[in-house]
Amino acid sequence: METLRELATKYKYIAMDTEFPGFVARPIGNFKTPSDYAYQTLRCNVDLLKIIQLGITFADEDGVTPKDTCTWQLNFKFNLNEDMYSQESIEMLTKAGIDFSRHATHGIDVERFGELLVSSGFVLFPTINWISFHSGYDFGYLLKVLTNEPLPAEEDHFFELLRLWFPCIYDIKYLMKSCKNLKGGLQEVADDLEVPRIGLQHQAGSDSLLTSAVFFKMRQTFFDDKIDDGKFRGFLYGLGPWSNQNNAGNYQTYDLSGNATDGEDELDDGIGEDQENGIASAQREGESTDQLGYAGPRTEE
């Protein structure tokens, strides 16, 4: 963790992705808004389940990554004989190369990692910029790791906690509201922007690396390398009061050539395709990652 602390002093853009064991529950009751339902679905699943992987990639303000190692993948303790999961999700992650026997025997203790993360220099500081893609669940699991407590019962309290621990967040899926012609999941966006993936899919490390590269390519192509923080910082796609308002904001949108067009926000209920299908990917729309390494104790192969 000391190495990561040192990286964060220079490389203040951290792209993040998680992998988790799917979706096993839906809330019952009356919900005030689509966003309220989306949050309560998130809350009950995050409270019931455990994080499997966390991928983080470091970059500076120009998108330049460290020369040696820029991406880290943390593999947490997860036992298929003890922990709750969606069978379909575990099958998908197993096919992607996740070795659950090693997670059970050599995985990182989540509580210990949470203690180290509190003092890591990654959280609580507004100078650290977190980059993500459709990341309500990603940050839900990270808040659970940091606090070792269930998520708040109300969505507004969730955002209060989120802004405390992660003062500066950019959700690429939310940024896409102002990018004409960009649609779909992370991999589809990367293909449209001609950003290559390093690694295979359904591993958190590779997705965090791709998320970082896509963010800086988007910023250059659509925002002239300057993102309006008042419009885009701190918003999560599909969650929050802004997601309940049809045409909630009139933003200028841009096509792939950088030409400005008129555009409006769309109504979103926060329920992605993967969530509907019970598929375990932190990216709600089918994108995923490759295993770049195994952090924590390990035995010789």
PDB file of N, CA and C in Angstrom, residues 137-172:
ATOM      1  N   TYR A 137     -22.677   0.904  -8.297  1.00  0.00           N
ATOM      2  CA  TYR A 137     -22.308  -0.293  -7.539  1.00  0.00           C
ATOM      3  C   TYR A 137     -20.838  -0.278  -7.144  1.00  0.00           C
ATOM      4  N   ASP A 138     -19.978   0.214  -8.018  1.00  0.00           N
ATOM      5  CA  ASP A 138     -18.556   0.309  -7.678  1.00  0.00           C
ATOM      6  C   ASP A 138     -18.362   1.105  -6.392  1.00  0.00           C
ATOM      7  N   PHE A 139     -18.938   2.283  -6.354  1.00  0.00           N
ATOM      8  CA  PHE A 139     -18.766   3.129  -5.173  1.00  0.00           C
ATOM      9  C   PHE A 139     -19.568   2.613  -3.990  1.00  0.00           C
ATOM     10  N   GLY A 140     -20.677   1.927  -4.255  1.00  0.00           N
ATOM     11  CA  GLY A 140     -21.404   1.296  -3.162  1.00  0.00           C
ATOM     12  C   GLY A 140     -20.536   0.295  -2.425  1.00  0.00           C
ATOM     13  N   TYR A 141     -19.843  -0.556  -3.174  1.00  0.00           N
ATOM     14  CA  TYR A 141     -18.952  -1.537  -2.538  1.00  0.00           C
ATOM     15  C   TYR A 141     -17.768  -0.867  -1.860  1.00  0.00           C
ATOM     16  N   LEU A 142     -17.218   0.183  -2.459  1.00  0.00           N
ATOM     17  CA  LEU A 142     -16.088   0.860  -1.821  1.00  0.00           C
ATOM     18  C   LEU A 142     -16.503   1.542  -0.522  1.00  0.00           C
ATOM     19  N   LEU A 143     -17.693   2.130  -0.490  1.00  0.00           N
ATOM     20  CA  LEU A 143     -18.174   2.731   0.758  1.00  0.00           C
ATOM     21  C   LEU A 143     -18.369   1.669   1.830  1.00  0.00           C
ATOM     22  N   LYS A 144     -18.867   0.514   1.436  1.00  0.00           N
ATOM     23  CA  LYS A 144     -19.021  -0.588   2.383  1.00  0.00           C
ATOM     24  C   LYS A 144     -17.662  -1.023   2.923  1.00  0.00           C
ATOM     25  N   VAL A 145     -16.653  -1.092   2.043  1.00  0.00           N
ATOM     26  CA  VAL A 145     -15.304  -1.463   2.460  1.00  0.00           C
ATOM     27  C   VAL A 145     -14.738  -0.426   3.427  1.00  0.00           C
ATOM     28  N   LEU A 146     -14.937   0.848   3.132  1.00  0.00           N
ATOM     29  CA  LEU A 146     -14.373   1.922   3.946  1.00  0.00           C
ATOM     30  C   LEU A 146     -15.021   2.031   5.319  1.00  0.00           C
ATOM     31  N   THR A 147     -16.330   1.882   5.370  1.00  0.00           N
ATOM     32  CA  THR A 147     -17.063   2.101   6.630  1.00  0.00           C
ATOM     33  C   THR A 147     -17.313   0.824   7.409  1.00  0.00           C
ATOM     34  N   ASN A 148     -17.237  -0.336   6.728  1.00  0.00           N
ATOM     35  CA  ASN A 148     -17.559  -1.622   7.349  1.00  0.00           C
ATOM     36  C   ASN A 148     -18.973  -1.587   7.932  1.00  0.00           C
ATOM     37  N   GLU A 149     -19.863  -0.896   7.254  1.00  0.00           N
ATOM     38  CA  GLU A 149     -21.253  -0.771   7.693  1.00  0.00           C
ATOM     39  C   GLU A 149     -22.180  -0.911   6.488  1.00  0.00           C
ATOM     40  N   PRO A 150     -23.468  -1.228   6.731  1.00  0.00           N
ATOM     41  CA  PRO A 150     -24.431  -1.238   5.629  1.00  0.00           C
ATOM     42  C   PRO A 150     -24.547   0.144   4.998  1.00  0.00           C
ATOM     43  N   LEU A 151     -24.980   0.198   3.751  1.00  0.00           N
ATOM     44  CA  LEU A 151     -25.175   1.487   3.094  1.00  0.00           C
ATOM     45  C   LEU A 151     -26.339   2.237   3.730  1.00  0.00           C
ATOM     46  N   PRO A 152     -26.343   3.567   3.632  1.00  0.00           N
ATOM     47  CA  PRO A 152     -27.445   4.358   4.203  1.00  0.00           C
ATOM     48  C   PRO A 152     -28.793   3.958   3.617  1.00  0.00           C
ATOM     49  N   ALA A 153     -29.825   4.091   4.430  1.00  0.00           N
ATOM     50  CA  ALA A 153     -31.170   3.704   3.992  1.00  0.00           C
ATOM     51  C   ALA A 153     -31.717   4.627   2.917  1.00  0.00           C
ATOM     52  N   GLU A 154     -31.289   5.884   2.920  1.00  0.00           N
ATOM     53  CA  GLU A 154     -31.804   6.870   1.978  1.00  0.00           C
ATOM     54  C   GLU A 154     -30.732   7.283   0.980  1.00  0.00           C
ATOM     55  N   GLU A 155     -31.170   7.524  -0.240  1.00  0.00           N
ATOM     56  CA  GLU A 155     -30.241   7.853  -1.311  1.00  0.00           C
ATOM     57  C   GLU A 155     -29.487   9.154  -1.052  1.00  0.00           C
ATOM     58  N   ASP A 156     -30.163  10.161  -0.493  1.00  0.00           N
ATOM     59  CA  ASP A 156     -29.472  11.428  -0.249  1.00  0.00           C
ATOM     60  C   ASP A 156     -28.355  11.272   0.783  1.00  0.00           C
ATOM     61  N   HIS A 157     -28.556  10.390   1.753  1.00  0.00           N
ATOM     62  CA  HIS A 157     -27.496  10.133   2.733  1.00  0.00           C
ATOM     63  C   HIS A 157     -26.337   9.365   2.089  1.00  0.00           C
ATOM     64  N   PHE A 158     -26.657   8.511   1.122  1.00  0.00           N
ATOM     65  CA  PHE A 158     -25.610   7.824   0.368  1.00  0.00           C
ATOM     66  C   PHE A 158     -24.722   8.832  -0.338  1.00  0.00           C
ATOM     67  N   PHE A 159     -25.320   9.835  -0.960  1.00  0.00           N
ATOM     68  CA  PHE A 159     -24.518  10.830  -1.680  1.00  0.00           C
ATOM     69  C   PHE A 159     -23.733  11.723  -0.719  1.00  0.00           C
ATOM     70  N   GLU A 160     -24.270  11.975   0.463  1.00  0.00           N
ATOM     71  CA  GLU A 160     -23.498  12.726   1.461  1.00  0.00           C
ATOM     72  C   GLU A 160     -22.231  11.954   1.830  1.00  0.00           C
ATOM     73  N   LEU A 161     -22.394  10.661   2.041  1.00  0.00           N
ATOM     74  CA  LEU A 161     -21.251   9.818   2.381  1.00  0.00           C
ATOM     75  C   LEU A 161     -20.283   9.714   1.212  1.00  0.00           C
ATOM     76  N   LEU A 162     -20.836   9.600   0.023  1.00  0.00           N
ATOM     77  CA  LEU A 162     -20.007   9.502  -1.176  1.00  0.00           C
ATOM     78  C   LEU A 162     -19.144  10.748  -1.353  1.00  0.00           C
ATOM     79  N   ARG A 163     -19.741  11.912  -1.181  1.00  0.00           N
ATOM     80  CA  ARG A 163     -18.993  13.174  -1.355  1.00  0.00           C
ATOM     81  C   ARG A 163     -17.955  13.375  -0.263  1.00  0.00           C
ATOM     82  N   LEU A 164     -18.198  12.784   0.903  1.00  0.00           N
ATOM     83  CA  LEU A 164     -17.201  12.862   1.971  1.00  0.00           C
ATOM     84  C   LEU A 164     -15.959  12.062   1.609  1.00  0.00           C
ATOM     85  N   TRP A 165     -16.158  10.823   1.196  1.00  0.00           N
ATOM     86  CA  TRP A 165     -15.030   9.935   0.920  1.00  0.00           C
ATOM     87  C   TRP A 165     -14.425  10.159  -0.463  1.00  0.00           C
ATOM     88  N   PHE A 166     -15.261  10.526  -1.428  1.00  0.00           N
ATOM     89  CA  PHE A 166     -14.808  10.709  -2.812  1.00  0.00           C
ATOM     90  C   PHE A 166     -15.293  12.073  -3.327  1.00  0.00           C
ATOM     91  N   PRO A 167     -14.608  13.140  -2.949  1.00  0.00           N
ATOM     92  CA  PRO A 167     -15.088  14.485  -3.302  1.00  0.00           C
ATOM     93  C   PRO A 167     -15.121  14.765  -4.805  1.00  0.00           C
ATOM     94  N   CYS A 168     -14.279  14.075  -5.575  1.00  0.00           N
ATOM     95  CA  CYS A 168     -14.201  14.361  -7.010  1.00  0.00           C
ATOM     96  C   CYS A 168     -14.350  13.066  -7.812  1.00  0.00           C
ATOM     97  N   ILE A 169     -15.516  12.909  -8.464  1.00  0.00           N
ATOM     98  CA  ILE A 169     -15.820  11.726  -9.258  1.00  0.00           C
ATOM     99  C   ILE A 169     -16.250  12.152 -10.656  1.00  0.00           C
ATOM    100  N   TYR A 170     -15.760  11.432 -11.656  1.00  0.00           N
ATOM    101  CA  TYR A 170     -16.248  11.580 -13.028  1.00  0.00           C
ATOM    102  C   TYR A 170     -16.736  10.215 -13.511  1.00  0.00           C
ATOM    103  N   ASP A 171     -18.015  10.126 -13.788  1.00  0.00           N
ATOM    104  CA  ASP A 171     -18.613   8.893 -14.304  1.00  0.00           C
ATOM    105  C   ASP A 171     -18.732   9.029 -15.824  1.00  0.00           C
ATOM    106  N   ILE A 172     -17.977   8.220 -16.545  1.00  0.00           N
ATOM    107  CA  ILE A 172     -17.944   8.322 -18.002  1.00  0.00           C
ATOM    108  C   ILE A 172     -19.334   8.171 -18.601  1.00  0.00           C
TER     109      ILE A 172
END
